[in-house]
mmCIF file of C-alpha atoms and ligand atoms in Angstrom:
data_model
loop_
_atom_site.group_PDB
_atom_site.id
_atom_site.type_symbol
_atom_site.label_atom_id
_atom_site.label_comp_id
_atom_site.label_asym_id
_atom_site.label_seq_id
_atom_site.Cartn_x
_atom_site.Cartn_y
_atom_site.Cartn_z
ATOM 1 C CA UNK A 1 20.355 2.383 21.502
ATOM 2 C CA UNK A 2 17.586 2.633 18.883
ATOM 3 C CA UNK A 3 19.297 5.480 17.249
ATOM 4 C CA UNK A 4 22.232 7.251 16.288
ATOM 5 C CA UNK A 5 23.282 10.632 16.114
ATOM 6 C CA UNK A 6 26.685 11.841 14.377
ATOM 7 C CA UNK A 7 27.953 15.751 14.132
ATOM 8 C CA UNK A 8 30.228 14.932 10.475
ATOM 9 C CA UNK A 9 31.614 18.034 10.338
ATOM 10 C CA UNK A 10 28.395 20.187 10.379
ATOM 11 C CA UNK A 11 26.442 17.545 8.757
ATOM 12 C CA UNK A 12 24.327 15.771 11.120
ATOM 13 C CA UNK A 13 23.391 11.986 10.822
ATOM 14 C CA UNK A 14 20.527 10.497 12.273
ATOM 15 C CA UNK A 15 20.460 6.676 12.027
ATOM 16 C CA UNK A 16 17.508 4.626 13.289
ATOM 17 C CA UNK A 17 19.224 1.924 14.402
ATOM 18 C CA UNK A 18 16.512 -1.325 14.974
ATOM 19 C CA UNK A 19 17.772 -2.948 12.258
ATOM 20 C CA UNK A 20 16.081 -6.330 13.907
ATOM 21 C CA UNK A 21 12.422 -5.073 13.420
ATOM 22 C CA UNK A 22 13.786 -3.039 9.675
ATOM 23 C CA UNK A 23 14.412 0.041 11.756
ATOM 24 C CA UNK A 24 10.402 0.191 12.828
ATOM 25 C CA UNK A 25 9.877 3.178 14.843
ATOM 26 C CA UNK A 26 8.846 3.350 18.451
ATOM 27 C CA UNK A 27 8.969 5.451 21.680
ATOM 28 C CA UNK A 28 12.718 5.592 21.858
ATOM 29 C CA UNK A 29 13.460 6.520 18.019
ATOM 30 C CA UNK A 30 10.708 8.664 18.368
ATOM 31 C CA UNK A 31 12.835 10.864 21.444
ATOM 32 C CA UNK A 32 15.802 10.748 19.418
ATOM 33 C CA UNK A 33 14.338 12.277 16.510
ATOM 34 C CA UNK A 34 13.262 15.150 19.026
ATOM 35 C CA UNK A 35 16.774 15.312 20.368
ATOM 36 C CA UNK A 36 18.584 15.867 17.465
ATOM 37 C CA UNK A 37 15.658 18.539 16.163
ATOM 38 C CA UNK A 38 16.385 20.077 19.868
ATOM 39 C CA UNK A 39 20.722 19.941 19.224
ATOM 40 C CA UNK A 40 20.009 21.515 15.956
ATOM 41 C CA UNK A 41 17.917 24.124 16.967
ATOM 42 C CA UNK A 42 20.958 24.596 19.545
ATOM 43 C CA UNK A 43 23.917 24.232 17.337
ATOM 44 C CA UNK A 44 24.421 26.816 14.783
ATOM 45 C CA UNK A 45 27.059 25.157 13.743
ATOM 46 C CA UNK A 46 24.700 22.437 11.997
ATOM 47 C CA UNK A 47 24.658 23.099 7.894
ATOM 48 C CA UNK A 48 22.495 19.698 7.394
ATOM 49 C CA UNK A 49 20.123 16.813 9.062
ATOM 50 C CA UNK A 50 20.680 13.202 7.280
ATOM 51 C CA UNK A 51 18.532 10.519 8.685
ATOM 52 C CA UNK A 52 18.667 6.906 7.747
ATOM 53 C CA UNK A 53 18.726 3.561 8.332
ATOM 54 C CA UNK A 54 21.183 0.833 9.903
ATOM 55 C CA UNK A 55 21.909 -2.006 7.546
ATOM 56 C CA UNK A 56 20.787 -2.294 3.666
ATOM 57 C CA UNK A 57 17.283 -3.475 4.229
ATOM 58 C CA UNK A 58 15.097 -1.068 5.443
ATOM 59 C CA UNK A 59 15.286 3.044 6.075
ATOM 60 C CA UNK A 60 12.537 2.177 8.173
ATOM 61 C CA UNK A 61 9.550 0.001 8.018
ATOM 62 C CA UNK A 62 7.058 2.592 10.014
ATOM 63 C CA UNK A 63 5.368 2.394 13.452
ATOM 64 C CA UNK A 64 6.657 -0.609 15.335
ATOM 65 C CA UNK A 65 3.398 -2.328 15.092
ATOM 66 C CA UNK A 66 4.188 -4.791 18.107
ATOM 67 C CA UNK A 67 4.399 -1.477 20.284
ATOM 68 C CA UNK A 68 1.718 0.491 18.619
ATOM 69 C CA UNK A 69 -0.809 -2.936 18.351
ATOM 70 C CA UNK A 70 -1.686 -2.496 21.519
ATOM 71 C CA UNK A 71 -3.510 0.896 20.830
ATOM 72 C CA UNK A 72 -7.292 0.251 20.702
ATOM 73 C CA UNK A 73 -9.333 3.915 21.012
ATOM 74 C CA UNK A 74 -9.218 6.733 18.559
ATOM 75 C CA UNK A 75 -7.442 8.922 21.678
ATOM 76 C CA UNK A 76 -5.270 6.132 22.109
ATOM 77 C CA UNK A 77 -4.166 6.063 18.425
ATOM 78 C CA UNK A 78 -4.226 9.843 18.644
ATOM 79 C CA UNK A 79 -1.510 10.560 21.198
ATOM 80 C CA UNK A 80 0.689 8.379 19.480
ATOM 81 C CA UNK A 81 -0.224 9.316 16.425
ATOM 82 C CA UNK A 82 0.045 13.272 17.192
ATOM 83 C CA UNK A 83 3.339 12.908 19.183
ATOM 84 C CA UNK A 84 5.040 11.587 15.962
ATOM 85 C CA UNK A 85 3.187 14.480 13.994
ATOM 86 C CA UNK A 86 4.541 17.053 16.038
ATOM 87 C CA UNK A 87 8.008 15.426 15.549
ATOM 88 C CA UNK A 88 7.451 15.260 11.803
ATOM 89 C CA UNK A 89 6.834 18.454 11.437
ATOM 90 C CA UNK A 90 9.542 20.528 13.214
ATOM 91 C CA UNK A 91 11.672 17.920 10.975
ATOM 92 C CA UNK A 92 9.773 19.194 7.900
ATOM 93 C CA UNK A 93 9.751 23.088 8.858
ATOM 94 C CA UNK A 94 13.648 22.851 9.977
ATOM 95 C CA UNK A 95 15.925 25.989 9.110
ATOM 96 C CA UNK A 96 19.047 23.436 8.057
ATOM 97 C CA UNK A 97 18.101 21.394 4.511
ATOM 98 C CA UNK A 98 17.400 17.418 5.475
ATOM 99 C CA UNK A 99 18.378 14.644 3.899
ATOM 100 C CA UNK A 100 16.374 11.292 3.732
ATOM 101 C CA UNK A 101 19.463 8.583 2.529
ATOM 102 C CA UNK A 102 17.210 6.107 2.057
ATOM 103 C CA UNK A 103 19.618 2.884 2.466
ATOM 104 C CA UNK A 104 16.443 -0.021 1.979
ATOM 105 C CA UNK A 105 12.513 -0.142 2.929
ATOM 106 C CA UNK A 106 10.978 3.205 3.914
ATOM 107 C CA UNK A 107 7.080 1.957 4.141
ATOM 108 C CA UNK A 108 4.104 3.434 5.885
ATOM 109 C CA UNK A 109 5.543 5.713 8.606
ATOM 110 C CA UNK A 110 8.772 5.610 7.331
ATOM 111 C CA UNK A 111 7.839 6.827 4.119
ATOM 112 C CA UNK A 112 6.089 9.759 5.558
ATOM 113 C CA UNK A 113 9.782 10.223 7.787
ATOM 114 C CA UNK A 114 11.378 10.387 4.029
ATOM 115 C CA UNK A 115 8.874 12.574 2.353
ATOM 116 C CA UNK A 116 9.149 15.118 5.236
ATOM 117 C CA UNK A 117 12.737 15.709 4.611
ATOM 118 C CA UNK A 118 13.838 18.206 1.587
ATOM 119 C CA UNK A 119 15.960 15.888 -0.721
ATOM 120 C CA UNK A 120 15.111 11.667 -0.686
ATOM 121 C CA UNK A 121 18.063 9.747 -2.216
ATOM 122 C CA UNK A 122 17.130 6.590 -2.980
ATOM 123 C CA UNK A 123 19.517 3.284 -3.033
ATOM 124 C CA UNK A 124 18.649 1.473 -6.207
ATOM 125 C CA UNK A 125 17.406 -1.700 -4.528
ATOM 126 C CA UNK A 126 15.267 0.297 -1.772
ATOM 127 C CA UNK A 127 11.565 0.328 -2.635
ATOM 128 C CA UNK A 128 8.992 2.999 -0.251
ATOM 129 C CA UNK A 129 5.868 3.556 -0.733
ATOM 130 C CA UNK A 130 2.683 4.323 1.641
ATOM 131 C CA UNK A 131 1.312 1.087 2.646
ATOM 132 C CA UNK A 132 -0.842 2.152 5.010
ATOM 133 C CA UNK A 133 -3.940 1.440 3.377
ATOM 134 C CA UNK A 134 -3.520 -2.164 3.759
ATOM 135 C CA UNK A 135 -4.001 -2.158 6.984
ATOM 136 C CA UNK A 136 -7.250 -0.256 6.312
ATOM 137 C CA UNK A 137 -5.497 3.502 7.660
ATOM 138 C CA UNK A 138 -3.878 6.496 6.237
ATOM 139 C CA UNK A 139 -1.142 8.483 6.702
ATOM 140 C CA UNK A 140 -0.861 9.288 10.081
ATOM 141 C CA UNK A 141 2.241 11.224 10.797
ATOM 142 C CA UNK A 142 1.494 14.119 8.262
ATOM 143 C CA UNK A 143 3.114 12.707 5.503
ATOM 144 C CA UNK A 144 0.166 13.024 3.130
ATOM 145 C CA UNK A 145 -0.003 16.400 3.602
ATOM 146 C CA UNK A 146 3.713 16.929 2.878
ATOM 147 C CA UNK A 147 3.531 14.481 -0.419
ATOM 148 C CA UNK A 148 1.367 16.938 -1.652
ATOM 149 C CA UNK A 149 3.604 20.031 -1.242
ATOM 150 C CA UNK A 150 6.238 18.292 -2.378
ATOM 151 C CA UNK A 151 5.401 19.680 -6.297
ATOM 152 C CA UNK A 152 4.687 16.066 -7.412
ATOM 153 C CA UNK A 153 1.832 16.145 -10.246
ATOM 154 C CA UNK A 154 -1.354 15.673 -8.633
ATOM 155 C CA UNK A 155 -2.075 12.641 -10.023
ATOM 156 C CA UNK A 156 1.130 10.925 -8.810
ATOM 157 C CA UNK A 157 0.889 12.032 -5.925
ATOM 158 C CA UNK A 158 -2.767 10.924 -4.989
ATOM 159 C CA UNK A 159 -1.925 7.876 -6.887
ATOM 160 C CA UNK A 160 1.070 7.153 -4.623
ATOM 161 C CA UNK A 161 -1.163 7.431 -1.458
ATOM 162 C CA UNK A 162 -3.989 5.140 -3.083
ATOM 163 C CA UNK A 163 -1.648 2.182 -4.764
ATOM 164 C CA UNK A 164 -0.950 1.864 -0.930
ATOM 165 C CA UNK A 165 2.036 -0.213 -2.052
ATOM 166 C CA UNK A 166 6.127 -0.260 -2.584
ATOM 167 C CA UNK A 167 7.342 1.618 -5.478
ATOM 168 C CA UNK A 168 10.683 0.547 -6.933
ATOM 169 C CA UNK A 169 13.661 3.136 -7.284
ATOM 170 C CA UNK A 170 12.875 3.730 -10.839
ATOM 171 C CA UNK A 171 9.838 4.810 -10.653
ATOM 172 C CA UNK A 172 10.152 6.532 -7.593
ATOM 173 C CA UNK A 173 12.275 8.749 -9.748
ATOM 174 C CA UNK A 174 10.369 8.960 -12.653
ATOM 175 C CA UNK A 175 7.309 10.284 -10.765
ATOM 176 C CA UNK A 176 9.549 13.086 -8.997
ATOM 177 C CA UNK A 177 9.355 11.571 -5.388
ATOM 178 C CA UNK A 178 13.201 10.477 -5.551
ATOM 179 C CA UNK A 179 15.673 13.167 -6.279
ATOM 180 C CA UNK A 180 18.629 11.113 -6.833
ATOM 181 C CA UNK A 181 18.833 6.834 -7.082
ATOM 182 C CA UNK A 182 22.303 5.912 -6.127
ATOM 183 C CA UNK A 183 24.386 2.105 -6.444
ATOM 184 C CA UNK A 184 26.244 0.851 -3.615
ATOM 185 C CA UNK A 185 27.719 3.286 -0.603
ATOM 186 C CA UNK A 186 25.169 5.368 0.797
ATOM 187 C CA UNK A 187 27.928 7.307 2.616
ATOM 188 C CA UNK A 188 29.698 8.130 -1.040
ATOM 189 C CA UNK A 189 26.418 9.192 -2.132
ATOM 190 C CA UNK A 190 25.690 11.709 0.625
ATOM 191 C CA UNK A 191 29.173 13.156 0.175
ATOM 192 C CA UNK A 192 28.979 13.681 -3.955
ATOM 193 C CA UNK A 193 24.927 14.992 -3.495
ATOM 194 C CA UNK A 194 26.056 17.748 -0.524
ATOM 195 C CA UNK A 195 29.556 18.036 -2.622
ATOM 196 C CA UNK A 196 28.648 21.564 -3.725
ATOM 197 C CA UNK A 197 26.501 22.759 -1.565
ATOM 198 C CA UNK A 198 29.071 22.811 1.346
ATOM 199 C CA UNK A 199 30.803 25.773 -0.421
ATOM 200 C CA UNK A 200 27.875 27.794 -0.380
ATOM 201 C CA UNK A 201 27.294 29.518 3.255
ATOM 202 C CA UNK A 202 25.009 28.082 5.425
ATOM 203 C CA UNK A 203 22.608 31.225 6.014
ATOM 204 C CA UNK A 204 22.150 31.039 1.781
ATOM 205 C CA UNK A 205 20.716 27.707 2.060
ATOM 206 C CA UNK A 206 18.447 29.113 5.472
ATOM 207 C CA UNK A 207 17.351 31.928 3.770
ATOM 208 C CA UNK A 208 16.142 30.014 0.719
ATOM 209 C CA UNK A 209 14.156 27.290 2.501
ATOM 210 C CA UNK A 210 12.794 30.200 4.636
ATOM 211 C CA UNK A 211 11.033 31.105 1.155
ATOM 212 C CA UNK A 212 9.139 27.521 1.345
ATOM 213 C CA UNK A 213 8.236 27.470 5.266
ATOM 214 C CA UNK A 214 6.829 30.681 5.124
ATOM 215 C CA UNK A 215 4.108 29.659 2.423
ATOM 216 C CA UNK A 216 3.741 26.736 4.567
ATOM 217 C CA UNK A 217 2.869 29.305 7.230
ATOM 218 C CA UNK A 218 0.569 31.579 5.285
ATOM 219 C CA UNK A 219 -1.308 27.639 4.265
ATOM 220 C CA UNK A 220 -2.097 26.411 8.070
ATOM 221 C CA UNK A 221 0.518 23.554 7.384
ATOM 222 C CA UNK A 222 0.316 22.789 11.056
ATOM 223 C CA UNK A 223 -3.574 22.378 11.110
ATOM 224 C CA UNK A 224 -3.757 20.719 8.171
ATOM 225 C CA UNK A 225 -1.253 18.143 9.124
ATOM 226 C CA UNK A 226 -3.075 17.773 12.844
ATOM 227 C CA UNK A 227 -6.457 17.010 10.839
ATOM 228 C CA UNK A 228 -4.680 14.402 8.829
ATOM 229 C CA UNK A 229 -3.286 12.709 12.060
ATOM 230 C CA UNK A 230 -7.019 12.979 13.271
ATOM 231 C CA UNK A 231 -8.831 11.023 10.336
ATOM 232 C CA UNK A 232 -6.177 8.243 10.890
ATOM 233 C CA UNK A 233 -6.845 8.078 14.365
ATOM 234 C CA UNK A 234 -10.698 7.574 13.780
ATOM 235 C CA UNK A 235 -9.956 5.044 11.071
ATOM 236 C CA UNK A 236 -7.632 3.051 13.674
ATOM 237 C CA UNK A 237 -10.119 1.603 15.772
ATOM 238 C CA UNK A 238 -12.392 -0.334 12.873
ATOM 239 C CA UNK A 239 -11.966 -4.226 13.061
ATOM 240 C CA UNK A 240 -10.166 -4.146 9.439
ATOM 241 C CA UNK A 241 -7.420 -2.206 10.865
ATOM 242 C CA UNK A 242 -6.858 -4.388 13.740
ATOM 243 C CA UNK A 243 -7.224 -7.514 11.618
ATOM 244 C CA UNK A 244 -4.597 -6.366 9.533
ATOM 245 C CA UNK A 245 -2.427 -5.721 12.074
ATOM 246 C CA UNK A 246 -2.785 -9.197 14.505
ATOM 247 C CA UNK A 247 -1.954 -10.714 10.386
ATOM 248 C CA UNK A 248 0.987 -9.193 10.037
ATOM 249 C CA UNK A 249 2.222 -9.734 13.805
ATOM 250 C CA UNK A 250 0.843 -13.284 13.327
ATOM 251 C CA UNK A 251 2.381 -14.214 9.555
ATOM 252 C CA UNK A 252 5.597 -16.290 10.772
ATOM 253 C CA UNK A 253 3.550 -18.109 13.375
HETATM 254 C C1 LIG B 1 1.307 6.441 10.720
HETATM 255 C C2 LIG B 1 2.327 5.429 10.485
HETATM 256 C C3 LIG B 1 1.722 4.119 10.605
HETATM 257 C C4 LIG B 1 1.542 3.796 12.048
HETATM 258 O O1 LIG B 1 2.484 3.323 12.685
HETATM 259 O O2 LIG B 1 0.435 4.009 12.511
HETATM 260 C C5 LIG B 1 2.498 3.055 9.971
HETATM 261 O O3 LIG B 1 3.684 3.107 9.762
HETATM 262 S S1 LIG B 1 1.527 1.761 9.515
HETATM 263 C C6 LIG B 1 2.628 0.738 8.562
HETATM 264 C C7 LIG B 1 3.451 -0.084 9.485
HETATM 265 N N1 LIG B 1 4.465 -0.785 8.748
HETATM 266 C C8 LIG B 1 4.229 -1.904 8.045
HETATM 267 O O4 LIG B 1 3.122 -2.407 7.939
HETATM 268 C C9 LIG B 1 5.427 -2.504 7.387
HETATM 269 C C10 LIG B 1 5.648 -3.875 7.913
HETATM 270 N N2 LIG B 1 6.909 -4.428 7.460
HETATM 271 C C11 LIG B 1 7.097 -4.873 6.176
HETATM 272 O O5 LIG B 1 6.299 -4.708 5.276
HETATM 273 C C12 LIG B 1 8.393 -5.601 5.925
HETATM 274 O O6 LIG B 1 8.926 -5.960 7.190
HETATM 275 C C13 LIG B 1 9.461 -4.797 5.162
HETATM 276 C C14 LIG B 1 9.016 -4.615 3.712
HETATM 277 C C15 LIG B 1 9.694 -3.464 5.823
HETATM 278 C C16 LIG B 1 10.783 -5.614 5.193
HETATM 279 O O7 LIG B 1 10.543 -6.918 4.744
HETATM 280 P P1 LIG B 1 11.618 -8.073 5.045
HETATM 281 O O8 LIG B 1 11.133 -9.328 4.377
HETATM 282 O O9 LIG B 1 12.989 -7.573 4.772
HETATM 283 O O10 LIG B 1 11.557 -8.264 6.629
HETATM 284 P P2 LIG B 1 10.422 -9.034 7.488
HETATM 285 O O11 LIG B 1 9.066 -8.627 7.042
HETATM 286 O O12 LIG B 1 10.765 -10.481 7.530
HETATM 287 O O13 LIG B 1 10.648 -8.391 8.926
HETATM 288 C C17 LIG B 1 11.817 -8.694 9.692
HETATM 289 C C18 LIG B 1 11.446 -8.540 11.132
HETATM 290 O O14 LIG B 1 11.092 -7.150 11.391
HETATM 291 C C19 LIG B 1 9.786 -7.082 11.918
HETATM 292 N N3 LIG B 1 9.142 -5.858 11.439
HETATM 293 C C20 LIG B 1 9.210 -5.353 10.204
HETATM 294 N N4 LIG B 1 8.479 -4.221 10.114
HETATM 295 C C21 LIG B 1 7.942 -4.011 11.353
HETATM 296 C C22 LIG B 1 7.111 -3.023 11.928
HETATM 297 N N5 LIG B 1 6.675 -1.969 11.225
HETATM 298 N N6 LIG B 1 6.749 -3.141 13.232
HETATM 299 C C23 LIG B 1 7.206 -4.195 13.963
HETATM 300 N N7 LIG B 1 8.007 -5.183 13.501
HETATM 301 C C24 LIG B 1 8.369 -5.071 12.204
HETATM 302 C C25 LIG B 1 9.089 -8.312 11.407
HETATM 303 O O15 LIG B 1 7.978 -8.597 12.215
HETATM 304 C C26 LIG B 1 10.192 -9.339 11.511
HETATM 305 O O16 LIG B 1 10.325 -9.685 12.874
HETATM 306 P P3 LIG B 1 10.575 -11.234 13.270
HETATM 307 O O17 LIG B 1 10.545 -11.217 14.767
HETATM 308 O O18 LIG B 1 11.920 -11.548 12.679
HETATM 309 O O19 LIG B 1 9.459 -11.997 12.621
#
């Protein structure tokens, strides 16, 4: 299976697990994500969504660019691109607080994954940034749109997006996008950051992050993350993009 999904007690762990192609998402990670949004929606009983990553290399390298290469059209891009976006943000507008353990890589699309979720934790050696621009495209999955609700300065933020390249840890943290940077076991680090928090009733934490999604609300969140998804889509089709792409596929060879 590409994925995992754990019920720890109330805490629910997501775990992309294509640790072969640094836990790149495609179709199948993409329906897990939407089942455990749907079993949480279902389950009361859920106090908290972690995803990450199998293995210590990457919390996920982004759209599985051997899958998604063979998207050519702007509607083509689009459907994938919007699919994903939909996912992304019922992940982002979630009643339950999430989690992003990020356990190695989170680049392009799977830096947009992390920046959608409430809290990043960030292993020391893991570096994420929003690479996307190197292949001559933007965020497509929403993520710039949540980076800049996220309360970074503006600067950092737009700077973030525009660098287009990894960040370490350090600086991650130092800019605001990292909330914690933890050595060693991600699993210890989960357990001492939600330490606290378990004591305090579930419907507290709900009824705080209600405060946040319904400013989203009153902002068009939802349209404003669907026009994001759109400008990628038209910037998909130019020659750069696809250049950059058949290099990366192509770079072993
Ligand atoms: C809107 C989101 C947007 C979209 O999908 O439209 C994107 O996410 S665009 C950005 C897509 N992601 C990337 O460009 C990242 C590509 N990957 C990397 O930069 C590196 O793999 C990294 C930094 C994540 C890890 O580097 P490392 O040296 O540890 O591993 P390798 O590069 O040697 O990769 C190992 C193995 O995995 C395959 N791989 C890695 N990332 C992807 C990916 N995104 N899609 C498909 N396959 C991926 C890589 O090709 C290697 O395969 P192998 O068969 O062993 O050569």
């Amino acid at each position: 299976m590409a994925y995992k999904i754990e019920n720890d007690n109330g805490v629910c762990i997501f775990t992309i697990n294509r640790e072969e192609k640094r836990n790149a998402v495609n179709d199948e990670v993409m329906n897990g994500l939407r089942e455990v949004i749907s079993y949480i929606k279902e389950n009361k009983s859920i106090s908290f969504l972690v995803i990450t990553g199998a293995g210590e290399k990457a919390f996920c390298s982004g759209g599985d660019l051997s899958e998604f290469h063979s998207l050519k059209t702007e509607e083509q891009a689009f459907s994938m691109l919007s699919k994903m976006g939909n996912i992304l943000y019922d992940l982002a507008t979630l009643r339950v607080p999430t989690i992003a353990l990020i356990n190695g890589a989170a680049v392009g699309g799977g830096c947009e994954i992390a920046t959608a979720c409430d809290f990043r934790l960030v292993a020391s050696h893991a570096k994420c940034g929003f690479i996307q621009g190197t292949l001559s495209i933007t965020t497509g999955w929403g993520g710039g749109t949540y980076l800049f609700e996220r309360g970074l300065r503006h600067d950092r933020a737009l700077k973030m997006l525009v660098d287009a390249k990894s960040y370490d840890a350090n600086l991650l943290y130092e800019i605001g996008w990292a909330m914690r940077i933890f050595e060693g076991s991600k699993e210890q680090a989960l357990d001492e950051f939600i330490l606290e928090m378990r004591k305090i009733h579930p419907s507290v934490h709900q009824a705080y992050k209600e405060i946040e999604l319904r400013k989203w609300k009153e902002r068009n969140m939802y349209e404003r993350v669907m026009e994001e998804i759109r400008l990628c889509a038209k910037l998909w089709e130019s020659d750069a993009h696809n250049e950059a792409v058949y290099r990366f596929l192509n770079k072993s060879k």
